[in-house]
CSV table of C-alpha atoms in Angstrom, one decimal:
chain,number,residue,atom,x,y,z
A,1,ARG,CA,109.9,109.8,152.7
A,2,SER,CA,112.5,108.9,155.3
A,3,THR,CA,115.6,109.3,153.0
A,4,LEU,CA,116.7,111.9,150.4
A,5,ASP,CA,116.5,111.0,146.8
A,6,ALA,CA,118.3,112.7,143.8
A,7,SER,CA,115.7,115.4,143.6
A,8,ASP,CA,116.5,116.4,147.2
A,9,TRP,CA,119.9,117.8,146.2
A,10,MET,CA,120.8,121.1,144.5
A,11,LEU,CA,123.8,122.4,142.7
A,12,LEU,CA,125.0,125.6,144.4
A,13,SER,CA,123.0,128.3,142.6
A,14,ASP,CA,125.9,130.6,141.9
A,15,ARG,CA,127.6,127.7,140.0
A,16,PHE,CA,124.5,127.2,138.0
A,17,LYS,CA,124.2,130.9,137.2
A,18,ALA,CA,127.8,131.0,136.0
A,19,LEU,CA,127.1,128.0,133.8
A,20,HIS,CA,123.9,129.5,132.5
A,21,LEU,CA,125.9,132.5,131.2
A,22,ILE,CA,128.0,130.1,129.0
A,23,TRP,CA,125.2,127.7,127.9
A,24,PRO,CA,121.8,129.3,128.3
A,25,THR,CA,118.9,126.9,128.9
A,26,GLU,CA,115.2,127.2,129.3
A,27,VAL,CA,114.0,124.1,131.1
A,28,ASP,CA,115.4,122.3,134.2
A,29,LEU,CA,114.9,118.5,134.0
A,30,PHE,CA,114.9,116.1,137.0
A,31,GLU,CA,114.0,118.6,139.7
A,32,ALA,CA,111.6,119.3,142.4
A,33,ALA,CA,109.9,122.7,143.1
A,34,TRP,CA,112.4,123.6,145.8
A,35,ASN,CA,115.6,122.9,143.9
A,36,ARG,CA,114.8,124.0,140.4
A,37,GLN,CA,117.3,126.3,138.8
A,38,LEU,CA,115.0,127.7,136.1
A,39,PRO,CA,111.3,128.9,136.2
A,40,LYS,CA,110.3,126.0,133.9
A,41,PHE,CA,111.1,122.6,135.4
A,42,VAL,CA,110.2,119.0,135.1
A,43,SER,CA,109.7,116.9,138.2
A,44,TRP,CA,109.6,113.1,139.0
A,45,ILE,CA,106.2,113.3,140.6
A,46,PRO,CA,103.5,116.0,140.3
A,47,GLN,CA,104.8,119.2,141.9
A,48,PRO,CA,103.4,122.7,142.1
A,49,ASN,CA,104.2,124.7,139.0
A,50,ALA,CA,106.0,121.9,137.2
A,51,ALA,CA,105.8,122.2,133.4
A,52,ALA,CA,105.7,118.4,133.2
A,53,VAL,CA,106.3,115.1,135.1
A,54,ASN,CA,109.0,112.6,134.1
A,55,ALA,CA,111.6,114.0,131.8
A,56,PHE,CA,111.9,110.7,130.0
A,57,SER,CA,108.3,111.1,128.8
A,58,LEU,CA,109.2,114.3,126.8
A,59,SER,CA,111.0,114.8,123.6
A,60,TRP,CA,114.3,116.6,124.3
A,61,TYR,CA,114.8,117.6,120.7
A,62,ASN,CA,115.0,121.5,120.6
A,63,LEU,CA,114.2,121.7,124.3
A,64,ARG,CA,117.3,123.8,125.4
A,65,ALA,CA,117.4,121.8,128.6
A,66,TYR,CA,119.6,121.6,131.7
A,67,ALA,CA,119.8,118.1,133.2
A,68,PHE,CA,121.2,117.1,136.5
A,69,PRO,CA,119.9,113.5,136.7
A,70,PRO,CA,120.4,111.0,139.5
A,71,PHE,CA,123.8,109.4,138.8
A,72,ALA,CA,122.2,106.1,138.1
A,73,LEU,CA,120.3,107.6,135.1
A,74,ILE,CA,123.3,109.2,133.4
A,75,LEU,CA,123.6,106.4,130.8
A,76,ARG,CA,119.9,106.5,130.1
A,77,CYS,CA,120.1,110.3,129.6
A,78,LEU,CA,123.0,109.9,127.1
A,79,ALA,CA,121.0,107.3,125.2
A,80,LYS,CA,118.0,109.6,125.0
A,81,ILE,CA,120.1,112.6,123.8
A,82,LYS,CA,121.7,110.4,121.1
A,83,ARG,CA,118.4,108.8,120.0
A,84,GLU,CA,116.5,112.1,119.8
A,85,ARG,CA,119.5,114.1,118.4
A,86,ALA,CA,119.1,116.6,121.2
A,87,ASP,CA,121.4,119.2,122.6
A,88,LEU,CA,121.5,119.8,126.3
A,89,VAL,CA,123.6,120.7,129.3
A,90,LEU,CA,124.3,117.7,131.5
A,91,ILE,CA,125.8,117.8,135.0
A,92,CYS,CA,127.5,114.6,136.2
A,93,PRO,CA,130.4,113.5,138.4
A,94,LEU,CA,133.9,113.5,137.0
A,95,TRP,CA,134.1,109.7,136.9
A,96,PRO,CA,136.2,108.5,134.0
A,97,SER,CA,135.9,104.9,135.3
A,98,GLN,CA,132.2,104.7,134.6
A,99,PRO,CA,130.9,102.8,131.7
A,100,TRP,CA,129.1,105.9,130.3
A,101,TRP,CA,132.3,108.0,130.3
A,102,PRO,CA,133.4,107.2,126.6
A,103,LEU,CA,129.9,108.0,125.4
A,104,LEU,CA,130.0,111.3,127.3
A,105,LEU,CA,133.3,112.2,125.6
A,106,GLU,CA,132.0,111.2,122.2
A,107,MET,CA,128.9,113.4,122.6
A,108,ALA,CA,130.6,116.6,123.8
A,109,ILE,CA,130.3,119.7,121.6
A,110,ASP,CA,132.2,122.2,123.9
A,111,ILE,CA,134.9,122.0,126.5
A,112,PRO,CA,133.5,120.5,129.7
A,113,ARG,CA,133.6,122.7,132.8
A,114,VAL,CA,134.7,121.2,136.2
A,115,PHE,CA,133.2,122.9,139.2
A,116,GLN,CA,135.7,123.9,141.9
A,117,TYR,CA,135.2,122.2,145.2
A,118,HIS,CA,132.9,123.9,147.6
A,119,PRO,CA,131.5,122.2,150.8
A,120,LEU,CA,128.0,123.0,149.7
A,121,LEU,CA,128.4,122.5,145.9
A,122,LEU,CA,125.7,119.8,146.1
A,123,HIS,CA,123.4,120.3,149.1
A,124,SER,CA,120.0,119.4,150.5
A,125,SER,CA,117.2,121.9,151.3
A,126,ASP,CA,118.5,122.3,154.8
A,127,LEU,CA,122.0,123.0,153.5
A,128,HIS,CA,123.5,119.6,154.4
A,129,PRO,CA,126.3,118.7,151.9
A,130,HIS,CA,126.0,115.6,149.8
A,131,PRO,CA,127.8,112.7,151.4
A,132,LEU,CA,130.2,112.3,148.5
A,133,LEU,CA,131.5,115.9,149.1
A,134,GLN,CA,132.9,114.9,152.5
A,135,SER,CA,136.1,113.4,151.1
A,136,GLY,CA,136.9,116.7,149.3
A,137,LYS,CA,137.8,114.7,146.2
A,138,PHE,CA,134.4,114.5,144.6
A,139,LEU,CA,134.1,116.7,141.5
A,140,LEU,CA,131.1,117.6,139.4
A,141,SER,CA,131.4,118.5,135.7
A,142,ALA,CA,129.1,120.3,133.2
A,143,TRP,CA,128.9,119.2,129.6
A,144,MET,CA,127.3,120.7,126.5
A,145,LEU,CA,126.2,117.5,124.6
A,146,SER,CA,124.6,116.7,121.4
A,147,GLY,CA,123.1,113.6,119.8
A,148,VAL,CA,124.0,115.1,116.4
A,149,VAL,CA,127.1,113.3,115.1
A,150,SER,CA,128.2,116.1,112.8
A,151,LYS,CA,128.3,118.5,115.8
A,152,ASN,CA,130.4,116.0,117.8
A,153,GLU,CA,132.8,115.6,115.0
A,154,ASP,CA,133.1,119.4,114.4
A,155,PHE,CA,134.0,119.9,118.1
A,156,ARG,CA,136.6,117.1,118.0
A,157,HIS,CA,138.3,118.5,114.9
């Protein structure tokens, strides 16, 4: 490959570890062997030690998953969470103008966490920062989400 794809970026591991203390997870979706955050991971293409290939081919119900999907797949992830009544931790940009933002708010079951800026918050295998970080204004957030309406309502009330 001549260019990086979404699986070629990694959230700074100390940020993941802090998040994992709040919301423990067991499987890392949308990763490659080099950037997985957990021993059990799902990759886009066959990878050494991957538990499975293609996160969308699995049921997310009772999976206790951590998902940091390519940004273009966030809406698809939200739809799958809702359809399968799954609970999972989702990492996404803090982008209130996106069409998926209202659904994200609706599905929250805990207060979202916003990662403090760090030049390598999102980086490649050779520690190059993601291009969106160059402005210093790009923020990533972590959300505990559920596709179970009663959990969403309990959190909002």
